Amino acid sequence: MSTTFIEGSIAVAKTVGVCRPHVISAYPITPQTHIVEHLSELVADGEIKAEYVNVESEHSAASVVLGSSATGARTYTATTSQGFLLMIEVLFNIAGMRLPVVMTCVNRAVSAPINIWNDQQDSLTARDSGWIQLYAEDNQEASDMHLQAFKIAENKDIMLPVMVCMDGFVLTHSFDPVELISQEQADKFLPPFKPEYYLTPKNPLTLGTMVGPDGYMETRYFIEKTMHASLQVISDVAADFHNQFGRFQGGLIDTYKVEDATLVLVAMGSIIGTIKDIVDELRAKGQKVGVLKVRSYRPFPKDEIYKALSHVKEIGVVEKAVSLGYGGILVNEIKSVFYGKPKTPKINGFILGLGGRDITADTIHQVIKETVKAASEEKFVGLNEALIGGK
Amino acid sequence: MSTTTLTAPKEQSCTLLASGHTACTGCGEALAAKLVLGAAGSDIIVTDATGCLEVFTTRFPQSSWEVPFIHSLFENSAAVASGVEVALKALGRQNEAKVIAQGGDGGTADIGLQALSGMLERGHDILYVCYDNEAYMNTGVQRSGLTPFDCMTTTSPCGELSWGNKHNKKDMPSIAAAHGIPYVATASVAFPKDIENKVKKALSITGPKYMQIHSPCPLGWRSNPQLTIKVAKLAVQTGLYPIFEMENGKVTKVRKVTTPKTPVEEYLKIQGRFAHLFKSPKGKEEIQKIQEIADRNVEKYGLA
């Protein structure tokens, strides 16, 4: 297998291309643009046989793929930040209609103030939408996740949309060596999309009916049930991928030096790579630290996380988003993993890197120190003291 | 998907929009939709915006649609239809069905205008049908961009300082035509054969087509449900709802108004939504303004 030195966005676009999507629709927004530009080039050059639909908004991009998916087509879209928020109404609709659309959410901060740099506030805002959300650590994983995403979404027992989340600029615009997936390999891994139900005069179905108090709740119940079932499917698809390609970036979660660790940081996305470096550095000094990557955020793999962390004394949850008026989002969910369990570790939450604030080795060192030192609490790390009154 | 799909009982109905739906008595929109489907035939896929039509035809677990139907949201019927059309192409199934997008006046001319503009501009082979009942009827008769001048709605009430809707009806057919599309037509439920002919003609043309059908809403217009056809006919005969075809941007055919011309009072006085204009002497001046709108239409489209 050959490795190509390639920009993250281009690697993702090429992978989406070999997944043989029938319809791609997108609206340009930084830093998602390179992905959709490259896909439109692949279509223009005849390298992939897909309909590429330029639309007048993200709302319509999502609506186009919704209509195409309901007609039996394999579909893809990508967006970020404000575009993602504009799409949200349709995202809930796609999940509610059980359409296996795959999209990339390039993670970017949300306005106001306008900021084009990376954090994960956008996708986390749609955590309750019924989309499966997978977070990529690096460009190899981001690329590979898209092939896996179609297989998960189109599984007859799942039929839910999947969102691959990758950090804007940090991943999308960085060049890395990536093992690209060939058409032959993709075809071997991903069977053609053959939905059981789709719009055709041969079998006239009514989709998107009005459902009253007598039936609405059951639609939610079924999605929730399917989300739980998808825990196994996500693991299985990751294992299948490992078997065919020899690469494994984790199923629901991934762990790095967690087995004997007393202190573990928990995070999602590209920050995992930075943390791994610090873990190696501290391990060399004899400190028993590790890192746990939440790869599948929805469905949330409670049991796997508990199993991996039940022996740990101190947990630091590091996240690039905030639920204003509550605090950290992921930390809340990690705390809930330990509710009712015999032993509860000390769990601290750290909000950092918002709006592209640099996350350095020093930032992670500070987080680890605070995790050891403090009682359970949540704090912002890396604030500019001059801007907050020099406290 | 099994929880959100169902099939209509085919053997029980003879039209493509099965009876037994929950539209109000005298609903112009139900009649218009039935005529559109009848003319289009069964080899179609239809999309619909949120609104009365979707609500009264698809209450789970029943459906009136004997053709493949999808409702997604309020403002995206045109974009969903675009997705259906490109999917048929991408799957090599383009000969399987014609695509018809539907929406009410709010879902078309207000909240759905952007998606519709995108659909028209991109050249999709879709017939978009706007059922124009001149207000947001499904939510309780609020004003839309296609509500006529001086019309009373629940958000454009008449009062000491108000004669109702302050603005003129948005010229949606011209907006559609400005996209350079091959076919634009207006129609009225008062003239069923005309609707059928126009739907057939539209579907024979490749590319985006726009049709706007005047569809009285007895509930919102506060008109007698028995008079739906009469009300609709008067809108056309007075010149207030010009009926025409535009091919490649040019008006090619119109339905003439009556001679001698029917004064707009004849149309206005049988609808509660204009009743306030008849309650004070000053209302006469307002009716005169509405007459001028009709006169301008007659001149603009050559309806005399």
XYZ file of C-alpha atoms in Angstrom:
695
model
C 0.000 0.000 0.000
C 1.423 3.351 -0.999
C 1.501 6.462 1.097
C 0.815 9.892 -0.396
C 1.839 13.202 1.138
C -1.458 14.991 0.819
C -3.685 17.701 2.280
C -6.378 16.376 4.635
C -9.239 17.830 2.609
C -8.001 16.250 -0.603
C -7.531 12.876 1.064
C -11.119 13.007 2.341
C -12.444 14.076 -1.068
C -10.631 11.201 -2.755
C -12.040 8.709 -0.263
C -15.558 10.066 -0.732
C -14.968 9.709 -4.475
C -14.135 6.000 -4.282
C -17.269 5.452 -2.188
C -19.150 6.029 -5.488
C -21.649 8.646 -4.305
C -24.455 9.268 -6.785
C -25.172 12.790 -5.618
C -22.958 15.391 -3.939
C -24.344 18.765 -2.963
C -22.607 21.496 -1.016
C -22.326 25.209 -0.402
C -18.863 26.708 0.071
C -17.703 27.808 3.521
C -14.209 28.080 4.970
C -12.536 25.731 5.917
C -14.702 23.079 4.189
C -14.003 24.424 0.688
C -11.048 22.274 -0.370
C -13.067 19.094 0.126
C -15.947 20.127 -2.097
C -13.732 21.877 -4.626
C -11.765 18.694 -5.126
C -14.940 16.621 -5.405
C -16.294 18.976 -8.056
C -12.984 18.560 -9.929
C -13.259 14.778 -9.747
C -16.752 15.045 -11.226
C -15.628 17.547 -13.888
C -12.764 15.258 -14.899
C -15.075 12.268 -15.122
C -13.096 10.450 -12.448
C -16.253 9.882 -10.443
C -19.698 9.471 -11.905
C -21.812 11.633 -9.643
C -24.197 14.533 -9.938
C -22.591 17.549 -8.240
C -25.241 20.107 -7.291
C -24.164 23.683 -6.557
C -26.799 25.144 -4.292
C -27.664 28.569 -2.935
C -27.319 27.650 0.761
C -26.390 24.869 3.161
C -30.083 24.452 3.899
C -30.598 23.487 0.285
C -27.416 21.369 0.166
C -28.839 19.221 2.959
C -32.286 19.262 1.341
C -30.888 18.114 -2.004
C -29.091 15.145 -0.454
C -32.239 14.385 1.558
C -34.297 14.216 -1.644
C -31.630 12.181 -3.441
C -31.206 9.748 -0.584
C -34.972 9.232 -0.406
C -34.873 8.423 -4.143
C -32.330 5.664 -3.531
C -29.056 7.470 -4.171
C -25.853 7.366 -2.110
C -25.285 10.965 -1.076
C -22.665 13.201 0.485
C -22.384 16.778 1.705
C -19.922 18.784 3.790
C -20.072 21.972 5.780
C -18.865 23.756 8.907
C -19.804 26.352 11.526
C -22.498 28.795 10.314
C -23.302 26.547 7.378
C -23.753 23.683 9.788
C -26.106 25.754 11.931
C -28.105 26.719 8.837
C -28.369 23.011 8.016
C -29.497 21.914 11.443
C -33.214 21.992 10.680
C -32.623 19.647 7.748
C -30.180 17.478 9.727
C -32.896 16.609 12.243
C -35.221 15.909 9.316
C -32.730 13.573 7.593
C -32.278 11.542 10.766
C -36.023 11.481 11.459
C -36.609 10.125 7.949
C -33.915 7.485 8.491
C -31.879 8.500 5.446
C -28.264 7.241 5.419
C -26.640 10.485 4.261
C -22.925 10.897 5.019
C -21.492 14.324 5.689
C -18.261 15.862 6.837
C -18.554 18.446 9.566
C -15.321 20.399 9.395
C -15.185 21.670 12.946
C -15.091 25.443 13.325
C -16.126 28.031 15.926
C -19.565 29.619 15.816
C -20.374 33.328 15.493
C -20.629 35.906 17.170
C -17.931 37.047 17.123
C -17.216 35.624 13.697
C -14.222 33.327 13.789
C -13.173 30.910 11.086
C -10.797 28.853 13.235
C -11.195 25.485 14.842
C -13.194 24.329 17.811
C -15.996 21.759 18.038
C -18.958 23.906 18.999
C -20.736 23.404 15.664
C -21.161 19.625 15.580
C -21.747 19.376 19.338
C -24.706 21.701 18.915
C -26.359 18.925 16.883
C -25.547 16.103 19.264
C -29.262 15.367 19.815
C -30.192 15.347 16.122
C -30.118 11.573 15.569
C -26.912 11.652 13.518
C -24.104 9.281 14.345
C -21.074 11.480 15.098
C -17.527 10.205 14.634
C -14.483 12.371 15.445
C -11.200 11.951 13.560
C -7.809 12.255 15.220
C -5.717 12.673 12.076
C -6.047 12.758 8.327
C -5.566 9.023 7.882
C -8.451 8.428 10.228
C -10.579 11.201 8.689
C -10.061 9.669 5.273
C -10.725 6.083 6.412
C -13.747 7.100 8.495
C -15.674 8.200 5.414
C -15.524 4.734 3.863
C -16.628 3.283 7.197
C -19.350 5.934 7.556
C -21.224 4.810 4.433
C -21.077 1.197 5.581
C -22.435 2.078 9.015
C -25.165 4.408 7.714
C -26.419 2.020 5.030
C -26.540 -1.036 7.276
C -30.149 -2.213 7.027
C -30.459 -2.348 10.803
C -29.159 1.199 11.195
C -30.341 3.518 8.362
C -29.188 6.634 10.172
C -27.036 9.449 8.813
C -23.375 9.617 9.807
C -21.327 12.749 10.362
C -17.542 12.563 10.236
C -16.137 15.432 12.275
C -12.628 16.691 11.542
C -10.922 19.750 12.976
C -10.917 22.702 10.595
C -7.475 23.822 9.343
C -5.677 21.630 11.904
C -6.627 18.609 9.798
C -8.309 19.913 6.664
C -5.439 22.162 5.624
C -2.466 20.210 6.901
C -0.376 17.891 4.768
C 0.275 14.415 6.079
C 1.311 11.074 4.672
C -1.973 9.246 4.034
C -2.581 5.771 2.665
C -5.295 6.469 0.137
C -8.010 3.945 -0.617
C -8.168 2.633 -4.168
C -11.405 2.090 -6.063
C -10.873 -1.649 -5.955
C -10.356 -1.643 -2.192
C -13.386 0.577 -1.630
C -15.595 -1.646 -3.777
C -14.462 -4.671 -1.805
C -15.283 -2.984 1.495
C -18.477 -1.111 0.650
C -21.317 -2.900 -1.160
C -23.573 -0.901 -3.543
C -26.365 1.039 -1.836
C -29.605 -0.900 -2.195
C -32.230 0.637 0.090
C -35.396 -1.281 0.857
C -37.592 1.804 0.516
C -37.240 4.691 -1.904
C -39.336 6.997 -4.039
C -40.500 5.278 -7.220
C -43.810 5.072 -9.079
C -43.371 1.284 -9.003
C -44.161 1.344 -5.304
C -45.668 4.696 -4.343
C -44.743 5.466 -0.744
C -45.597 8.501 1.328
C -42.486 9.797 3.149
C -42.469 12.553 5.733
C -46.017 12.131 6.989
C -47.531 14.126 9.777
C -47.417 12.066 12.954
C -49.452 13.143 15.964
C -49.167 12.415 19.672
C -50.250 8.835 18.926
C -47.063 7.949 17.043
C -44.344 10.580 17.273
C -42.743 9.271 20.437
C -42.227 5.848 18.872
C -40.174 7.401 16.051
C -37.809 8.776 18.696
C -37.814 5.492 20.560
C -36.759 3.641 17.402
C -33.925 6.068 16.652
C -32.681 5.772 20.229
C -32.868 1.992 20.006
C -31.008 2.050 16.694
C -28.353 4.334 18.159
C -27.678 1.672 20.786
C -27.587 -1.027 18.108
C -25.138 1.062 16.103
C -22.544 0.739 18.910
C -21.935 -2.815 17.741
C -22.085 -1.926 14.053
C -19.496 0.865 14.430
C -17.158 -1.584 16.216
C -17.763 -4.286 13.605
C -17.141 -1.944 10.691
C -13.909 -0.717 12.309
C -12.861 -4.367 12.743
C -13.747 -5.164 9.115
C -11.686 -2.200 8.071
C -8.790 -3.416 10.189
C -9.026 -6.840 8.579
C -8.944 -5.501 5.057
C -6.556 -2.577 5.419
C -4.472 -3.480 8.453
C -5.158 -0.107 10.047
C -7.149 0.393 13.239
C -7.885 3.782 14.683
C -10.273 2.484 17.286
C -13.905 1.496 17.090
C -16.032 3.420 19.526
C -13.047 4.636 21.524
C -9.321 4.215 21.332
C -6.858 4.169 24.193
C -3.185 5.015 24.409
C -1.215 3.762 27.410
C -4.360 3.665 29.535
C -4.072 0.075 30.826
C -1.804 0.872 33.788
C -2.390 4.624 33.935
C -3.471 6.436 37.082
C -4.231 9.668 35.232
C -5.998 9.753 31.852
C -6.973 12.633 29.631
C -10.160 12.196 27.581
C -10.668 14.142 24.356
C -11.986 14.081 20.786
C -10.345 14.983 17.493
C -6.916 16.227 16.535
C -5.897 17.228 20.059
C -5.407 13.501 20.755
C -2.168 13.594 18.753
C -0.752 16.421 20.849
C -1.721 14.648 24.054
C -0.040 11.407 22.929
C 3.284 13.278 22.603
C 2.971 14.587 26.147
C 1.984 11.138 27.402
C 5.198 9.724 25.894
C 7.227 12.526 27.444
C 5.757 11.998 30.925
C 5.942 8.206 30.658
C 9.687 8.576 30.009
C 9.827 10.344 33.372
C 7.903 7.538 35.022
C 4.488 9.217 35.257
C 1.620 6.785 34.642
C -0.501 8.829 32.242
C -2.584 7.876 29.211
C -5.191 9.241 26.834
C -8.629 8.022 25.798
C -10.058 9.062 22.460
C -13.816 9.287 22.151
C -14.158 8.318 18.510
C -17.917 7.777 18.496
C -19.575 10.622 20.366
C -23.095 9.663 19.267
C -23.860 6.921 20.047
C -21.986 7.548 23.305
C -20.072 4.401 24.309
C -20.654 4.508 28.086
C -19.774 0.887 28.764
C -16.548 0.920 26.732
C -15.415 4.112 28.425
C -16.169 2.718 31.886
C -14.364 -0.507 31.103
C -11.297 1.400 29.922
C -11.221 3.879 32.798
C -12.590 1.983 35.815
C -9.108 1.617 37.351
C -8.096 5.245 36.834
C -7.788 7.690 39.764
C -7.752 11.013 37.951
C -9.457 11.990 34.710
C -9.037 15.251 32.841
C -11.602 15.886 30.112
C -10.249 18.245 27.502
C -12.738 19.836 25.131
C -13.073 22.497 22.489
C -16.692 23.437 23.129
C -18.831 24.733 25.944
C -22.453 24.531 26.986
C -22.828 28.138 28.060
C -24.589 28.233 31.407
C -23.430 24.742 32.306
C -19.780 24.312 31.377
C -18.051 21.470 29.566
C -20.198 19.132 27.498
C -18.070 15.997 27.243
C -17.016 16.231 30.907
C -20.653 16.040 31.938
C -21.066 12.834 29.969
C -17.821 11.304 31.258
C -19.003 12.035 34.820
C -22.277 10.272 34.054
C -20.362 7.137 33.055
C -19.341 6.705 36.691
C -22.717 7.426 38.263
C -23.773 4.534 40.447
C -20.447 2.735 40.031
C -18.532 1.510 43.097
C -15.573 3.855 42.601
C -15.618 7.342 41.147
C -12.373 8.910 40.000
C -11.657 12.608 40.375
C -12.903 14.171 37.126
C -11.831 17.626 36.005
C -13.009 19.426 32.902
C -10.934 21.777 30.760
C -12.248 24.043 28.052
C -9.542 25.117 25.664
C -8.718 25.907 22.071
C -11.957 27.824 21.437
C -11.981 29.789 18.191
C -8.600 28.362 17.213
C -6.718 29.341 20.397
C -3.409 27.542 20.110
C -3.057 24.301 22.057
C 0.607 23.702 22.800
C 2.560 21.136 24.762
C 2.545 23.642 27.640
C -1.257 23.769 27.549
C -1.444 20.002 27.987
C 1.196 20.034 30.738
C -0.883 22.634 32.565
C -4.021 20.513 32.172
C -2.268 17.471 33.628
C -0.967 19.470 36.584
C -4.447 20.846 37.291
C -5.945 17.358 37.002
C -3.607 16.115 39.689
C -3.992 19.152 41.902
C -7.607 20.254 41.832
C -10.770 18.813 43.202
C -13.435 18.094 40.586
C -14.073 21.293 38.718
C -14.206 22.790 35.258
C -12.113 25.613 33.946
C -11.030 27.541 30.870
C -7.383 26.977 30.033
C -5.185 29.363 28.079
C -7.199 32.533 28.604
C -5.513 35.804 27.693
C -5.274 37.495 31.085
C -4.955 40.952 29.496
C -8.373 40.549 27.868
C -10.194 39.385 30.986
C -8.990 42.082 33.309
C -5.649 40.633 34.272
C -6.951 38.555 37.158
C -37.606 3.809 7.626
C -40.548 1.522 8.205
C -41.957 3.857 10.840
C -42.258 6.756 8.416
C -43.479 5.035 5.271
C -46.820 3.730 4.239
C -48.711 2.981 1.084
C -52.076 4.311 0.051
C -54.880 1.761 -0.442
C -54.925 1.759 -4.232
C -58.072 -0.198 -4.897
C -60.280 2.149 -2.879
C -59.878 5.269 -4.938
C -60.143 6.311 -8.527
C -58.030 9.456 -8.431
C -54.354 9.867 -7.583
C -55.291 11.990 -4.575
C -57.556 9.653 -2.683
C -60.691 10.975 -1.019
C -61.126 10.753 2.713
C -58.479 13.345 3.499
C -59.185 16.031 6.066
C -59.337 19.204 3.979
C -62.065 21.684 4.859
C -65.285 21.772 2.875
C -64.837 23.783 -0.289
C -61.020 23.728 -0.106
C -59.606 25.115 -3.334
C -56.166 23.661 -2.724
C -57.420 20.068 -2.457
C -59.257 20.499 -5.729
C -56.236 22.055 -7.449
C -53.880 19.302 -6.261
C -56.287 16.621 -7.463
C -56.453 18.265 -10.900
C -52.654 18.568 -11.107
C -52.178 14.888 -10.296
C -54.952 13.828 -12.645
C -53.299 15.643 -15.524
C -49.794 14.483 -14.635
C -50.622 10.780 -14.343
C -49.104 8.211 -12.075
C -45.508 8.261 -13.349
C -44.465 11.128 -11.132
C -42.668 11.775 -7.860
C -44.038 14.698 -5.870
C -42.527 16.775 -3.113
C -44.474 19.074 -0.847
C -43.735 21.900 1.541
C -45.156 21.940 5.045
C -48.655 23.373 4.967
C -52.334 22.520 4.693
C -51.890 20.148 1.746
C -49.330 18.007 3.549
C -51.306 18.085 6.793
C -54.684 17.136 5.391
C -53.332 14.358 3.148
C -50.709 12.567 5.254
C -51.913 12.222 8.820
C -50.196 9.007 9.950
C -51.089 6.196 9.471
C -53.079 7.304 6.428
C -52.121 8.911 3.151
C -54.110 10.215 0.216
C -51.193 10.059 -2.172
C -51.390 7.311 -4.786
C -48.080 8.517 -6.207
C -44.645 8.591 -4.521
C -44.700 11.581 -2.192
C -42.176 13.231 0.088
C -42.652 16.063 2.542
C -39.572 17.346 4.325
C -39.808 20.918 5.632
C -41.498 24.248 5.012
C -38.903 25.997 2.849
C -37.189 23.192 0.957
C -39.715 21.573 -1.385
C -37.829 22.895 -4.438
C -34.460 21.731 -3.075
C -35.780 18.274 -2.158
C -37.282 18.006 -5.651
C -33.878 18.999 -7.072
C -32.376 16.123 -5.119
C -34.999 13.714 -6.425
C -34.414 14.840 -10.005
C -30.613 14.521 -9.909
C -30.877 11.163 -8.140
C -33.084 9.792 -10.915
C -30.461 10.992 -13.402
C -27.532 9.601 -11.430
C -29.272 6.246 -11.062
C -30.198 6.083 -14.761
C -33.895 6.195 -13.840
C -34.736 9.553 -15.465
C -37.413 7.988 -17.680
C -39.148 6.492 -14.666
C -40.910 9.619 -13.407
C -41.482 13.333 -13.855
C -40.815 15.422 -10.765
C -43.397 17.830 -9.393
C -42.611 20.124 -6.462
C -45.465 21.696 -4.565
C -45.902 24.414 -2.000
C -48.396 26.937 -0.716
C -47.925 30.653 -1.272
C -45.897 31.107 1.923
C -43.747 28.039 1.279
C -43.157 29.274 -2.266
C -42.956 33.057 -2.336
C -41.684 33.735 1.192
C -39.726 31.133 3.152
C -39.150 28.846 0.146
C -38.237 31.529 -2.400
C -34.482 31.040 -2.065
C -34.644 27.284 -2.607
C -37.053 27.802 -5.507
C -34.706 30.345 -7.091
C -31.868 27.825 -6.841
C -33.994 25.133 -8.446
C -35.054 27.417 -11.316
C -31.549 28.747 -11.878
C -29.967 25.286 -12.007
C -32.289 24.169 -14.778
C -33.738 21.075 -13.112
C -36.415 19.256 -15.078
C -39.125 19.926 -12.495
C -42.615 21.411 -12.516
C -43.068 23.601 -9.441
C -46.712 24.172 -8.503
C -47.680 26.914 -6.057
C -51.168 26.559 -4.615
C -51.935 30.193 -3.920
C -54.558 30.767 -1.251
C -53.046 34.101 -0.368
C -52.080 33.641 3.291
C -50.622 31.183 5.834
C -53.822 29.217 6.204
C -52.417 26.188 8.003
C -51.251 28.298 10.945
C -54.423 30.373 11.117
C -54.632 32.860 8.243
C -51.554 35.036 8.688
C -50.358 37.385 5.965
C -47.932 36.132 3.316
C -46.119 37.828 0.447
C -48.966 36.751 -1.827
C -51.743 38.216 0.329
C -53.530 40.865 -1.744
C -53.712 44.583 -0.933
C -56.135 45.623 1.826
C -56.891 42.007 2.672
C -57.602 41.294 6.317
C -55.636 38.448 7.878
C -54.846 37.622 11.495
C -51.527 39.486 11.222
C -52.783 42.259 8.955
C -55.990 43.111 10.769
C -58.089 46.158 9.928
C -58.350 48.787 12.636
C -58.396 52.515 13.265
C -55.056 52.820 11.479
C -55.268 49.889 9.104
C -57.177 48.683 6.073
C -55.553 45.291 6.298
C -52.531 44.202 4.272
C -50.532 47.309 3.342
C -48.594 45.748 0.500
C -49.287 44.598 -3.013
C -49.208 40.918 -3.887
C -45.691 39.866 -4.824
C -45.349 39.287 -8.564
C -44.142 35.719 -8.228
C -44.688 34.624 -11.866
C -42.412 37.444 -13.080
C -39.802 36.506 -10.477
C -39.912 32.929 -11.750
C -39.790 34.054 -15.381
C -36.783 36.300 -14.656
C -34.765 33.111 -14.130
C -35.022 32.531 -17.875
C -37.092 29.394 -17.518
C -39.075 28.040 -20.479
C -42.561 28.003 -18.992
C -44.535 30.002 -16.429
C -48.289 29.841 -16.063
C -51.013 31.014 -13.760
C -54.284 29.161 -13.408
C -57.385 29.034 -11.255
C -59.466 26.250 -9.793
C -62.405 27.931 -11.530
C -61.024 26.576 -14.800
C -60.158 22.887 -14.283
C -59.606 22.068 -17.946
C -57.130 24.941 -18.165
C -55.181 23.549 -15.185
C -55.011 20.132 -16.812
C -53.887 21.535 -20.157
C -51.192 23.633 -18.533
C -49.863 20.771 -16.403
C -49.677 18.554 -19.492
C -47.984 21.256 -21.506
C -45.533 22.020 -18.692
C -44.597 18.367 -18.333
C -43.942 18.117 -22.066
C -41.255 20.807 -21.737
C -37.795 19.910 -20.427
C -36.403 22.198 -17.741
C -37.838 24.141 -14.817
C -41.480 25.162 -15.012
C -43.487 27.334 -12.600
C -47.255 27.213 -12.173
C -49.303 29.260 -9.717
C -52.883 28.198 -9.117
C -55.371 30.503 -7.425
C -57.044 28.327 -4.801
C -59.685 29.897 -2.563
C -59.657 29.018 1.121
C -63.205 29.430 2.465
C -61.932 29.399 6.052
C -59.323 32.088 5.558
C -61.233 34.126 3.016
C -64.416 33.827 5.052
C -66.367 32.877 1.961
C -69.178 30.390 1.583
C -67.616 26.938 0.925
C -70.289 26.386 -1.712
C -68.992 29.402 -3.627
C -65.321 28.396 -4.014
C -65.566 28.145 -7.798
C -67.607 31.333 -8.083
C -65.130 33.286 -5.943
C -62.212 31.967 -7.974
C -63.970 32.806 -11.233
C -64.672 36.379 -10.120
C -60.978 36.904 -9.258
C -60.177 36.098 -12.878
C -63.117 37.939 -14.436
C -62.352 41.164 -12.573
C -58.696 41.086 -13.607
C -57.462 40.711 -10.036
C -55.958 37.287 -10.796
C -54.630 37.402 -14.343
C -54.457 34.024 -16.043
C -51.666 33.712 -18.566
C -48.838 31.641 -19.967
C -45.285 32.896 -20.373
C -42.999 30.987 -22.661
C -39.316 31.869 -22.568
C -40.108 35.110 -20.776
C -42.911 36.324 -23.074
C -46.651 36.272 -22.406
C -48.054 33.999 -25.074
C -51.641 33.396 -24.001
C -54.129 35.043 -21.632
C -57.677 34.424 -20.438
C -59.769 37.500 -21.262
C -61.838 39.265 -18.617
C -65.575 39.774 -19.137
C -66.944 42.621 -21.207
C -68.344 44.761 -19.887
C -65.831 44.394 -17.108
C -66.907 43.008 -13.766
C -66.213 45.560 -10.998
C -63.947 44.300 -8.197
C -66.771 44.848 -5.667
C -68.437 41.749 -7.072
C -65.407 39.713 -6.015
C -64.684 41.512 -2.736
C -68.194 41.614 -1.281
C -68.622 37.852 -1.038
C -65.518 37.431 1.132
C -65.264 38.281 4.814
C -61.569 39.120 4.407
C -62.629 42.285 2.540
C -65.832 43.001 4.517
C -64.216 45.949 6.343
C -64.001 47.841 3.038
C -67.787 47.963 2.845
C -68.405 49.269 6.357
C -67.487 52.952 5.991
C -67.582 55.568 3.247
C -63.794 55.732 3.255
C -63.722 52.068 2.276
C -64.901 53.147 -1.168
C -61.575 54.840 -1.746
C -59.802 51.620 -0.855
C -62.010 49.617 -3.190
C -61.110 52.131 -5.895
C -57.427 51.374 -5.255
C -58.147 47.669 -5.711
C -60.040 48.451 -8.907
C -56.916 50.223 -10.130
C -54.848 47.100 -9.446
C -57.288 45.088 -11.577
C -57.213 47.724 -14.314
C -53.430 47.682 -14.372
C -53.454 43.891 -14.700
C -55.909 44.116 -17.602
C -53.611 46.564 -19.343
C -50.356 44.799 -18.517
C -51.460 41.386 -19.750
C -53.934 42.534 -22.417
C -56.900 40.881 -20.724
C -59.638 43.090 -22.241
